[in-house]
C-alpha cells in the first residue's frame, strides 16, 4: 500500500505540471487540473500519515535498486506530517491564486505559467520531505528552488527582478555549499544514503564529523533563514505576488528546518553543535522580531516575524530532547499554516486598502469586518495568545527548555518569551493602525504631498552616492522604477484627494480568495482543537527521531541496526 | 592509490576566483563567479570518487580497476541543474538591463527607508521612547496632538539623502 502511495506526492504534481504546461491555452482546464492534483496529493498524504502513525516508518526503493545504492523514499511520522501540512497550505494557496487570477481577469499571461510552476514547486517540496538520501534531498531542493525562482519573478517587473536576483544568488550559494558537503560526505563514507550514513558517519574522526555537520547546517541554515544567514528573506519575499509569498513563507523555510532536524537527529546525533545552534536560535528570534517591530510595511513585517519564529524551531532542535523535538515539530506544522494564512490576508489587505503600508492603511475593521477577523485570529495565534495553537507550541518549547535545565536553555526560554511579547507588539501595531483607527486619520494626504514634493524636487543624493548614468536627477534608474512601483496611484497624481485613491480599492473582495483564506484560517483554528492528537504524533515522531532505529531498520533492514 | 595534488589545487583556485567574482556588484560577474563555483564543486565531487580507473562498464574491466561511477552520475545531475539555473540568471540579467539599464545587485529601498527613518527620528525626538515608529504623526494614540513636523522626514520612499534634506 505505502509502496504505491509514497511516490505519488512527487509524481502526481510533476505529471500534472507537464499536462498543465501542454494545456497552457486553456486556463480553465489548468485550474481544474491543478486543484484536482493537489487535492489528490492531500488525500494521499493524509493516508500516508495515518499508515505511518499506525504502523511506523516504511521505505520504498525507487526502481527496485538494492538499498544502499539506489534511491529510497522514506515515509516516517515526521515526513508524513510535513507532507500533510504542506499539501494543505499548497491547496489553499492555489485556490486563492485561482480566485485572484479570475478577479484580475489575467486569464492568459502570466498565469499560464503559474500553474505548472506551482505544481513543480509542490513536487520539489514533497521530494525533499520524502528523500531517503542526501543527493535526492539536494535534487528536491533544486526542483523547488527552480520553481521558486520563476514564481518569485512572475511578470518580471523591476522590483521583482531586483528581489529575485538577491534570492537566486543566495539560494545558489547555499545549493553549491550543500553539493560540496555531499561530495565530502561521499569521499569520507562512500555513501549518500541517509540511513547508511547514520551508521557510518559515527566511525569518522571527530573533526571530520564537525566539518561535515557544520557545512550541512550552514547550507540548510541559509534555506531556513537562520540568523545570521537570514538577511536575504525580508529583502526578496515581499515583492512577489501575494499567493507566491504566502506559499514561500509557509513551505520553503520549513523544508530547510526539516533538513536541519534530519541532520541533527539522524546523521549527527552527538549534539556537537547544539550550543552553537542555541545561540543562533536566540539571535534569530530576537533580531528577527526587532526587525519586525521597525517595519511599517505589512508584508515585510510578516517576513521578519517569519525569520524570528524560525528561531523557536531551531531552539527545539538544539535542545535535543524528546520534548524539545516534539515542540519543534508541532511548531513547524503550526507555523506553516499560520504564516501562509497571514500572508494571504496581507494580499487581501492590499486589494482592499490599495497598499500594505500600515502608515497609509486605516479603518479596515469597519470597512471589512470579515477581513479584520481573518487577520485578527491568525495574528493572535502567531503571537501565542492562549488557547490557540501558537500558545501550545510555544508552551511546549518553553517547558522543554526549562526541563533541560542548563543556563543557556534558560536564556533561550527568556528570549522566547520576549520574542513572543514583541510579536504581540508588532501585530498589535498593525491592528490598531490598519484596522482600528478611523480612515481619516491615515496620513495619506501627508504622504501624498510629501511624495509629490519629493518627486518634484528630484535633487537629493542617492543612498550610496553613486551618480546615475542617465536623467531624472541623480537617482539611479532602479530607484525611479522602485518609486513608481511603491507610490501607488496617490503620488502619481498629487492633486487627487486620498479618498479618491481609496474608492478604487473599495470594490468587494473576490469570494474565492476570501474563502481560501478563511479555509486556511479555519485550519489554523482547527490546529488548536486537534492539538492533542497532533502533539501526540509530534511526540511519537520525536521519539522515532531520537531513537533512530525505526528509520535505519526500515531502510536497511532490521539486521543492520547495531 | 597515490593522491593527486592537481585536483585540490584547481578546486581551491576556482573557489577563490568564484567567491571573488560572486562578491562583485555587477551581475555578469556574479554569474561568472557562480559558474566557476559550480565547476569547482563538480571537480570536488569528482575527486571524492577516488583515483581514476577504467570505465565502469561490466565486462570491459575488472570491478577493482573501475572508476567509482556514482560521483560522475551526481556531477551529471549537478551540471544539468547548474546549466538550467545559469540560463535563468542570464535571462534575469537581461530583463534587469531591459527594465532599468542596469545590471548590478539592486538596493533594497524599503530597508534604506527604515534605516534612514530611525536615524532621523532618534536625532529629533525623545530617545527614551522604545519605538521611534510610534512617534510619527497620524496614529491612533495621537488624536489630540496635531500632526507634527516630523512627518516631513518620516515620509514614503525617500532614500537616506533626500529624507534628511
XYZ file of C-alpha atoms in Angstrom:
727
model
C 0.000 0.000 0.000
C 2.601 2.516 1.079
C 4.962 1.497 -1.697
C 2.325 2.580 -4.204
C 1.340 5.733 -2.370
C 4.750 7.062 -1.318
C 5.992 8.254 -4.735
C 2.648 9.862 -5.602
C 3.198 13.219 -3.831
C 6.209 13.709 -6.114
C 4.961 12.056 -9.288
C 1.436 13.466 -9.452
C 2.418 17.137 -9.318
C 5.206 16.566 -11.852
C 2.860 14.838 -14.279
C 0.243 17.464 -13.568
C 2.778 20.178 -14.326
C 3.594 18.614 -17.674
C -0.069 18.354 -18.630
C -0.779 21.866 -17.356
C 2.057 23.177 -19.492
C 0.587 21.456 -22.553
C -2.811 22.913 -21.684
C -1.458 26.440 -21.307
C -4.020 27.683 -23.789
C -6.921 26.572 -21.630
C -6.823 28.317 -18.267
C -9.988 26.594 -17.100
C -8.507 23.141 -17.717
C -5.322 24.217 -15.975
C -7.208 25.345 -12.892
C -9.291 22.189 -12.647
C -6.233 20.019 -13.209
C -4.012 21.651 -10.593
C -6.747 21.726 -7.962
C -7.553 18.067 -8.658
C -3.878 17.084 -8.469
C -3.279 18.898 -5.200
C -6.467 17.509 -3.679
C -5.299 14.005 -4.571
C -1.880 14.725 -3.086
C -3.571 15.898 0.098
C -5.644 12.713 0.318
C -2.568 10.580 -0.346
C -0.583 12.476 2.306
C -3.289 12.027 4.921
C -3.426 8.309 4.136
C 0.355 8.090 4.407
C 0.270 9.864 7.761
C -2.399 7.519 9.106
C -0.428 4.478 7.930
C 2.873 5.843 9.219
C 1.380 6.697 12.590
C -0.274 3.304 12.950
C 2.435 1.041 11.544
C 5.637 3.046 11.772
C 8.027 4.054 9.031
C 8.141 2.458 5.590
C 10.605 2.865 2.764
C 10.338 2.431 -0.971
C 13.319 1.597 -3.178
C 12.608 3.530 -6.355
C 13.230 1.485 -9.487
C 13.931 -1.618 -7.444
C 17.662 -0.970 -6.997
C 19.205 -2.622 -3.907
C 19.024 -0.278 -0.995
C 22.293 1.481 -0.240
C 22.855 2.018 -3.975
C 19.503 3.137 -5.322
C 17.201 5.997 -4.369
C 14.894 5.385 -1.439
C 11.834 7.312 -0.366
C 11.169 7.100 3.365
C 7.799 7.794 4.935
C 8.004 8.144 8.674
C 5.822 10.163 11.020
C 7.805 13.355 10.554
C 7.866 13.320 6.764
C 4.212 12.249 6.517
C 3.136 15.021 8.886
C 5.132 17.576 6.897
C 3.537 16.303 3.683
C 0.033 16.706 5.068
C 0.595 20.268 6.272
C 2.446 21.228 3.095
C -0.215 19.895 0.739
C -2.962 21.531 2.803
C -1.485 25.001 2.538
C -0.467 24.435 -1.083
C -4.065 23.624 -1.955
C -5.351 26.651 -0.047
C -2.883 28.966 -1.746
C -3.708 27.533 -5.152
C -7.409 28.219 -4.675
C -6.526 31.740 -3.536
C -4.398 32.240 -6.645
C -7.159 30.932 -8.892
C -9.530 33.426 -7.262
C -7.056 36.223 -7.757
C -6.469 35.325 -11.389
C -10.192 35.220 -12.055
C -10.709 38.534 -10.289
C -7.943 40.270 -12.190
C -9.016 38.747 -15.495
C -5.437 37.660 -16.098
C -6.525 34.525 -17.787
C -3.696 34.300 -20.294
C -0.400 35.677 -19.058
C 1.495 35.240 -16.862
C -0.777 32.778 -15.157
C -0.438 30.184 -17.892
C 2.995 29.533 -16.434
C 1.799 29.847 -12.831
C 0.011 26.504 -12.514
C 2.761 24.250 -13.917
C 5.389 26.041 -11.864
C 3.322 25.837 -8.719
C 2.889 22.085 -9.200
C 6.628 21.671 -9.745
C 7.187 23.559 -6.507
C 4.899 21.155 -4.642
C 6.705 18.202 -6.224
C 10.046 19.572 -5.062
C 8.784 20.126 -1.519
C 7.350 16.580 -1.388
C 10.574 15.149 -2.782
C 12.614 16.915 -0.116
C 10.346 15.567 2.632
C 10.424 12.007 1.293
C 14.081 11.831 0.273
C 15.997 8.991 1.872
C 19.397 10.008 0.602
C 21.296 13.259 0.658
C 21.566 13.673 -3.076
C 17.868 13.166 -3.596
C 17.325 15.802 -0.912
C 19.553 18.098 -2.958
C 17.533 17.348 -6.088
C 14.327 18.061 -4.174
C 15.765 21.399 -3.063
C 16.772 22.240 -6.613
C 13.342 21.378 -8.015
C 11.580 23.609 -5.522
C 14.167 26.373 -5.867
C 13.965 26.389 -9.649
C 10.189 26.687 -9.417
C 10.533 29.364 -6.767
C 12.844 31.457 -8.959
C 10.183 31.536 -11.645
C 7.334 32.232 -9.218
C 9.227 34.987 -7.425
C 9.892 36.859 -10.670
C 6.451 36.297 -12.241
C 5.709 39.120 -14.618
C 9.274 40.394 -14.455
C 8.621 43.855 -13.013
C 11.592 45.852 -11.793
C 11.102 45.286 -8.028
C 10.558 41.575 -8.533
C 13.685 41.240 -10.643
C 15.615 43.159 -8.006
C 14.351 40.971 -5.157
C 14.610 37.858 -7.302
C 18.274 38.419 -8.084
C 19.143 38.536 -4.397
C 17.105 35.424 -3.767
C 18.587 33.470 -6.662
C 22.188 34.298 -5.806
C 21.742 33.409 -2.139
C 19.929 30.171 -2.964
C 22.593 29.210 -5.479
C 25.324 29.744 -2.926
C 23.560 27.555 -0.401
C 22.948 24.859 -3.013
C 26.604 24.784 -4.020
C 27.610 24.538 -0.380
C 25.185 21.652 0.055
C 26.557 19.925 -3.041
C 30.137 20.360 -1.844
C 29.107 18.910 1.527
C 27.575 15.914 -0.243
C 30.817 15.421 -2.159
C 32.844 15.487 1.047
C 30.399 13.179 2.814
C 30.721 10.737 -0.057
C 34.500 10.999 -0.002
C 34.544 10.253 3.706
C 31.978 7.455 3.852
C 31.336 6.169 0.334
C 27.568 6.506 0.558
C 24.881 9.169 0.364
C 22.052 7.051 1.766
C 20.973 8.738 4.977
C 20.290 5.546 6.928
C 23.646 4.147 5.831
C 25.296 7.461 6.716
C 23.729 7.356 10.157
C 25.801 4.246 10.859
C 28.991 5.206 9.044
C 29.407 8.866 9.993
C 29.890 7.829 13.620
C 33.055 5.974 12.638
C 34.732 9.116 11.294
C 37.203 11.232 13.283
C 35.501 13.901 15.347
C 36.995 16.802 13.387
C 35.693 15.456 10.095
C 32.265 14.958 11.610
C 32.091 18.539 12.852
C 33.258 19.859 9.481
C 30.607 17.926 7.566
C 27.921 18.778 10.089
C 28.677 22.483 10.000
C 28.739 22.555 6.186
C 25.321 20.911 6.053
C 23.969 23.167 8.792
C 25.172 26.312 7.016
C 23.615 25.177 3.744
C 20.296 24.360 5.436
C 20.549 27.423 7.677
C 20.553 29.656 4.601
C 17.428 27.947 3.285
C 15.729 28.023 6.679
C 16.729 31.693 7.186
C 18.504 31.207 10.498
C 20.343 34.319 11.665
C 22.969 35.378 10.510
C 22.014 33.691 7.241
C 18.553 35.278 7.089
C 19.156 38.709 5.560
C 18.009 37.653 2.095
C 14.484 36.747 3.164
C 12.852 40.086 4.088
C 14.508 41.582 1.030
C 13.130 39.203 -1.556
C 9.863 37.705 -0.298
C 7.657 40.812 -0.062
C 7.995 41.742 -3.722
C 6.379 38.574 -5.076
C 2.626 38.214 -5.776
C 0.614 37.535 -2.604
C -0.061 33.813 -3.115
C 3.580 33.207 -4.026
C 4.867 34.970 -0.938
C 2.367 33.012 1.139
C 3.450 29.611 -0.106
C 7.136 30.541 0.112
C 6.767 31.784 3.661
C 4.871 28.683 4.669
C 6.863 25.981 2.965
C 10.322 26.865 1.735
C 11.947 27.842 5.009
C 10.317 24.852 6.707
C 11.953 22.491 4.226
C 15.246 23.897 5.498
C 14.111 23.339 9.098
C 13.125 19.780 8.203
C 16.605 19.176 6.755
C 18.166 20.584 9.932
C 16.057 18.187 12.006
C 17.285 15.241 9.933
C 20.896 16.415 10.135
C 20.805 16.874 13.877
C 18.959 13.686 14.771
C 19.679 11.083 12.108
C 23.110 11.989 10.751
C 24.870 13.636 13.679
C 23.097 12.621 16.877
C 26.014 13.542 19.151
C 24.814 17.107 19.638
C 28.268 18.515 18.914
C 26.995 21.865 17.663
C 23.929 22.175 19.882
C 25.270 25.140 21.854
C 26.048 26.995 18.655
C 22.540 26.288 17.383
C 21.126 27.590 20.663
C 22.868 30.925 20.176
C 21.783 31.025 16.541
C 18.208 30.338 17.665
C 18.342 33.145 20.228
C 19.752 35.612 17.702
C 17.188 34.557 15.091
C 14.296 35.055 17.492
C 15.337 38.390 18.968
C 16.917 40.102 15.964
C 14.173 38.892 13.666
C 11.414 40.292 15.802
C 13.257 43.577 16.386
C 13.351 43.889 12.620
C 9.611 43.259 12.502
C 8.909 45.968 15.069
C 10.749 48.528 12.928
C 8.780 47.796 9.752
C 5.779 49.714 8.507
C 5.020 47.518 5.512
C 2.763 44.626 6.438
C 4.442 42.096 4.177
C 7.934 42.994 5.326
C 6.770 42.883 8.913
C 5.406 39.387 8.367
C 8.655 38.352 6.663
C 10.578 39.415 9.748
C 8.226 37.538 12.075
C 8.766 34.532 9.821
C 12.533 34.763 10.386
C 12.014 35.321 14.073
C 9.802 32.305 14.629
C 12.234 30.008 12.809
C 14.278 30.588 15.951
C 11.695 28.721 18.053
C 12.037 25.631 15.876
C 15.831 25.764 15.928
C 15.620 26.144 19.711
C 13.576 22.946 19.975
C 16.002 21.096 17.690
C 19.047 22.350 19.582
C 17.602 21.115 22.887
C 17.941 17.616 21.506
C 15.412 16.140 23.920
C 12.184 14.365 23.005
C 10.150 17.235 24.411
C 12.195 19.791 22.516
C 11.932 17.967 19.197
C 8.226 17.324 19.682
C 7.752 21.029 20.343
C 9.776 21.893 17.252
C 7.805 19.502 15.027
C 4.489 20.803 16.334
C 5.701 24.361 15.892
C 6.727 23.709 12.287
C 3.265 22.345 11.479
C 1.570 25.252 13.271
C 3.807 27.869 11.717
C 3.430 26.650 8.130
C -0.324 27.103 8.378
C -0.274 30.358 10.305
C 2.335 32.193 8.250
C 0.719 31.213 4.963
C -2.650 32.444 6.199
C -1.224 35.763 7.334
C 0.463 36.401 4.000
C -2.782 35.601 2.199
C -4.544 38.075 4.478
C -1.862 40.618 3.597
C -2.759 40.020 -0.036
C -6.423 40.696 0.747
C -5.473 43.814 2.714
C -3.544 45.060 -0.293
C -6.587 44.579 -2.503
C -8.906 46.206 -0.031
C -6.698 49.076 1.058
C -4.594 49.585 -2.071
C -1.321 49.279 -0.147
C 0.369 47.159 2.505
C 1.956 50.099 4.298
C 0.357 50.344 7.733
C 1.099 54.067 7.694
C -1.386 54.532 4.892
C -3.972 51.939 5.787
C -6.813 52.674 8.128
C -10.350 51.769 9.056
C -10.222 48.293 7.616
C -12.094 46.828 10.569
C -15.139 48.928 9.794
C -14.977 48.569 6.058
C -14.410 44.845 6.039
C -15.160 43.137 9.365
C -14.601 39.712 7.817
C -11.085 40.694 6.764
C -10.457 42.005 10.267
C -11.464 38.676 11.797
C -9.346 36.811 9.244
C -6.356 38.890 10.272
C -7.017 39.006 13.993
C -7.355 35.280 14.732
C -4.180 34.080 12.958
C -2.281 37.139 14.188
C -3.136 36.394 17.803
C -2.263 32.777 17.093
C 1.138 33.870 15.815
C 1.766 35.932 18.920
C 0.857 32.917 21.053
C -2.295 34.033 22.813
C -3.968 31.158 24.722
C -5.727 28.911 23.883
C -4.589 28.993 20.242
C -2.070 26.543 18.795
C 0.758 29.098 18.825
C 0.452 29.209 22.591
C 0.511 25.423 22.822
C 3.600 25.186 20.622
C 5.463 27.894 22.491
C 4.460 26.439 25.847
C 5.733 23.018 24.776
C 9.061 24.503 23.694
C 9.463 26.602 26.831
C 8.619 23.620 29.039
C 11.174 21.541 27.158
C 13.724 24.308 27.686
C 13.036 24.511 31.419
C 13.130 20.724 31.712
C 16.528 20.642 30.016
C 17.675 22.957 32.770
C 21.005 24.355 31.548
C 21.617 28.059 31.959
C 21.824 28.510 28.201
C 18.400 26.901 27.827
C 17.061 29.321 30.424
C 18.415 32.252 28.431
C 16.649 30.835 25.387
C 13.406 30.477 27.352
C 13.638 34.118 28.371
C 14.411 35.080 24.777
C 11.400 33.107 23.607
C 9.093 34.920 25.986
C 10.454 38.326 24.986
C 10.096 37.420 21.300
C 6.517 36.367 21.880
C 5.725 39.686 23.554
C 7.441 41.662 20.799
C 5.473 39.691 18.222
C 2.334 40.773 20.009
C 3.577 44.362 19.924
C 4.287 44.251 16.203
C 0.957 42.594 15.443
C -0.952 44.967 17.727
C 0.534 47.964 15.936
C -0.721 46.639 12.624
C -4.098 46.011 14.183
C -4.514 49.440 15.777
C -3.339 51.294 12.692
C -4.533 49.380 9.686
C -7.732 48.061 11.189
C -8.832 50.141 14.116
C -8.062 53.765 13.548
C -10.606 55.770 11.585
C -9.688 56.104 7.931
C -9.445 59.896 8.179
C -6.514 59.548 10.492
C -4.429 57.741 7.966
C -1.834 60.278 6.851
C -2.382 59.510 3.215
C -2.674 63.190 2.337
C 0.577 63.961 4.115
C 2.413 61.187 2.390
C 0.906 62.122 -0.932
C 2.070 65.694 -0.523
C 5.477 64.643 0.655
C 5.841 62.137 -2.118
C 4.762 64.726 -4.660
C 7.303 67.151 -3.243
C 9.967 64.517 -3.423
C 9.032 63.666 -6.965
C 9.135 67.324 -7.892
C 12.467 68.130 -6.300
C 14.409 65.145 -7.518
C 17.617 66.761 -6.304
C 18.580 64.529 -3.431
C 21.621 62.370 -3.415
C 21.381 58.635 -3.788
C 21.923 56.491 -0.734
C 25.299 55.264 -1.792
C 26.342 58.455 -3.523
C 26.602 56.983 -6.976
C 25.867 59.172 -9.937
C 23.170 57.878 -12.158
C 24.074 57.115 -15.763
C 21.119 58.972 -17.200
C 18.488 61.560 -16.363
C 15.945 62.041 -13.597
C 18.078 63.951 -11.166
C 20.715 61.875 -9.520
C 18.560 58.855 -8.791
C 19.555 55.530 -10.173
C 17.016 54.067 -12.595
C 16.315 51.287 -10.139
C 15.144 53.812 -7.578
C 12.956 55.515 -10.095
C 11.369 52.226 -11.035
C 11.001 51.277 -7.407
C 9.367 54.580 -6.558
C 6.999 54.235 -9.434
C 6.052 50.875 -8.031
C 5.706 51.764 -4.373
C 3.977 55.078 -4.613
C 0.773 53.564 -5.966
C -1.689 55.948 -7.517
C -1.569 58.606 -4.829
C 1.719 60.269 -5.623
C 1.468 59.847 -9.331
C -1.456 62.247 -9.217
C -0.725 64.649 -6.380
C -3.947 66.595 -6.902
C -6.044 63.533 -6.357
C -7.595 63.550 -2.902
C -6.680 60.460 -0.907
C -10.317 59.485 -0.632
C -10.467 59.029 -4.377
C -7.427 56.800 -4.242
C -9.258 54.654 -1.745
C -12.546 54.315 -3.518
C -10.751 52.415 -6.230
C -9.843 49.826 -3.622
C -13.308 49.657 -2.152
C -14.615 47.053 -4.549
C -15.712 43.867 -2.824
C -13.124 41.189 -2.267
C -13.376 38.186 -4.599
C -15.290 35.399 -2.892
C -12.834 32.657 -3.862
C -9.884 34.490 -2.373
C -11.716 35.194 0.874
C -12.978 31.625 1.027
C -9.486 30.200 0.546
C -8.069 32.474 3.221
C -10.954 31.671 5.553
C -10.423 27.959 4.993
C -6.755 28.246 5.908
C -7.628 30.401 8.915
C -10.091 27.678 9.912
C -7.244 25.158 9.587
C -5.138 27.213 11.977
C -8.004 27.278 14.459
C -8.559 23.566 13.905
C -4.906 23.009 14.787
C -5.866 24.278 18.219
C -8.756 21.867 18.514
C -6.686 18.991 17.156
C -3.634 19.967 19.186
C -3.950 16.826 21.328
C -3.691 14.255 18.524
C -1.263 16.428 16.593
C 1.036 16.806 19.570
C 0.738 13.049 20.035
C 2.020 12.487 16.514
C 4.761 15.079 17.040
C 5.740 13.338 20.274
C 5.952 9.928 18.640
C 7.817 11.425 15.689
C 10.330 12.952 18.107
C 10.800 9.601 19.842
C 11.450 7.960 16.466
C 13.912 10.697 15.572
C 15.925 10.328 18.752
C 15.763 6.550 18.681
C 16.943 6.426 15.047
C 16.397 2.657 14.965
C 12.997 2.800 13.219
C 14.398 4.858 10.360
C 17.587 2.815 9.907
C 15.945 -0.579 10.218
C 13.196 0.445 7.811
C 15.651 1.415 5.110
C 18.483 -1.070 5.601
C 16.634 -3.974 7.188
C 16.482 -4.951 10.862
C 19.745 -6.901 10.843
C 21.828 -3.776 10.097
C 20.945 -1.938 13.295
C 23.744 -2.164 15.849
C 46.458 4.826 -4.608
C 48.609 7.937 -4.895
C 46.545 11.034 -4.100
C 46.774 13.685 -6.760
C 47.539 17.252 -5.781
C 46.386 18.767 -9.053
C 42.648 18.452 -8.476
C 42.610 20.027 -4.976
C 44.737 22.934 -6.199
C 42.422 23.554 -9.147
C 39.369 23.256 -6.926
C 40.844 25.722 -4.449
C 41.774 28.173 -7.174
C 38.334 28.001 -8.757
C 36.651 28.511 -5.389
C 38.814 31.546 -4.645
C 38.156 33.137 -8.024
C 34.459 32.229 -7.854
C 33.922 33.758 -4.428
C 35.802 36.889 -5.531
C 33.534 37.304 -8.535
C 30.420 36.468 -6.535
C 31.126 39.406 -4.221
C 31.028 41.846 -7.104
C 28.022 44.039 -7.635
C 27.889 43.517 -11.369
C 25.508 40.690 -12.155
C 27.503 39.370 -15.100
C 30.487 38.877 -12.844
C 28.251 37.246 -10.248
C 27.079 34.813 -12.911
C 30.663 34.059 -13.949
C 31.541 33.553 -10.307
C 28.652 31.162 -9.933
C 29.815 29.179 -12.964
C 33.328 28.910 -11.524
C 31.952 27.816 -8.154
C 29.766 25.225 -9.851
C 32.741 23.802 -11.739
C 34.834 23.814 -8.582
C 32.133 21.865 -6.759
C 31.861 19.372 -9.616
C 35.605 18.778 -9.508
C 35.370 18.384 -5.740
C 32.731 15.686 -6.153
C 34.868 14.073 -8.864
C 37.881 13.915 -6.598
C 35.620 12.472 -3.888
C 35.252 9.404 -6.096
C 38.864 8.422 -5.566
C 41.586 7.780 -8.129
C 40.743 7.424 -11.783
C 40.412 3.957 -13.280
C 38.806 2.222 -16.211
C 35.325 2.975 -17.427
C 32.772 1.290 -15.161
C 31.271 -0.997 -17.787
C 30.618 -4.603 -16.841
C 32.822 -6.947 -18.885
C 35.094 -4.131 -20.034
C 37.264 -4.109 -16.916
C 37.557 -5.769 -13.535
C 35.489 -4.215 -10.717
C 38.637 -3.368 -8.713
C 40.043 -1.278 -11.581
C 36.856 0.678 -12.309
C 36.308 4.335 -11.514
C 33.531 4.915 -8.977
C 30.549 5.753 -11.235
C 28.344 7.365 -8.591
C 30.171 10.734 -8.328
C 30.029 11.010 -12.096
C 26.287 10.456 -12.023
C 25.997 13.105 -9.309
C 28.113 15.520 -11.357
C 25.980 14.980 -14.434
C 22.882 15.884 -12.442
C 24.640 18.885 -10.941
C 25.815 20.085 -14.362
C 22.280 19.946 -15.717
C 20.952 21.873 -12.727
C 23.734 24.471 -12.925
C 23.104 24.897 -16.626
C 19.390 25.495 -16.133
C 19.921 27.960 -13.338
C 22.612 29.825 -15.280
C 20.233 30.249 -18.187
C 17.628 31.634 -15.802
C 20.077 34.048 -14.190
C 21.180 35.209 -17.621
C 17.545 35.854 -18.527
C 17.087 37.839 -15.313
C 20.192 39.923 -16.026
C 18.861 40.648 -19.496
C 15.466 41.583 -18.069
C 17.077 43.828 -15.500
C 19.024 45.546 -18.249
C 15.909 45.989 -20.385
C 13.949 47.427 -17.482
C 16.356 49.816 -15.829
C 19.533 49.747 -17.933
C 21.432 48.430 -15.021
C 22.923 45.076 -14.266
C 24.016 45.399 -10.665
C 22.546 43.989 -7.481
C 19.833 46.483 -6.559
C 19.379 48.332 -3.302
C 16.528 47.391 -1.000
C 14.834 50.799 -0.890
C 12.400 49.941 1.869
C 15.297 48.798 4.004
C 17.130 52.071 3.388
C 13.966 53.945 4.244
C 13.534 52.159 7.553
C 17.179 52.722 8.414
C 17.047 56.399 7.497
C 13.827 56.932 9.399
C 15.038 55.591 12.711
C 18.225 57.634 12.409
C 16.453 60.947 11.856
C 13.823 60.194 14.467
C 16.408 59.421 17.066
C 18.066 62.773 16.444
C 14.953 64.844 16.682
C 12.839 63.078 19.233
C 12.935 61.592 22.681
C 15.440 58.751 22.544
C 13.913 57.114 25.605
C 10.894 56.051 23.679
C 11.029 52.362 22.800
C 9.661 52.569 19.331
C 10.552 55.505 17.092
C 7.920 54.348 14.689
C 5.085 55.178 17.082
C 6.058 58.798 17.324
C 5.309 59.598 13.736
C 2.195 61.585 13.013
C -1.261 60.309 12.468
C -1.601 57.333 14.755
C -4.454 56.147 16.845
C -2.842 57.446 20.012
C -2.092 60.897 18.643
C -5.690 62.055 18.299
C -5.120 65.106 20.474
C -1.773 66.191 19.125
C -1.621 67.958 15.789
C 0.493 66.275 13.188
C 3.975 67.471 13.852
C 6.778 68.453 11.598
C 8.284 65.014 11.882
C 6.114 63.953 9.009
C 8.476 65.701 6.664
C 11.253 63.247 7.381
C 9.046 60.293 8.084
C 7.524 60.042 4.684
C 7.455 57.494 1.941
C 10.128 56.189 -0.309
C 12.807 58.707 0.431
C 16.330 57.362 0.354
C 18.681 58.490 3.090
C 19.965 61.579 1.350
C 16.652 63.140 0.361
C 14.991 62.274 3.640
C 17.344 64.454 5.650
C 17.404 67.438 3.350
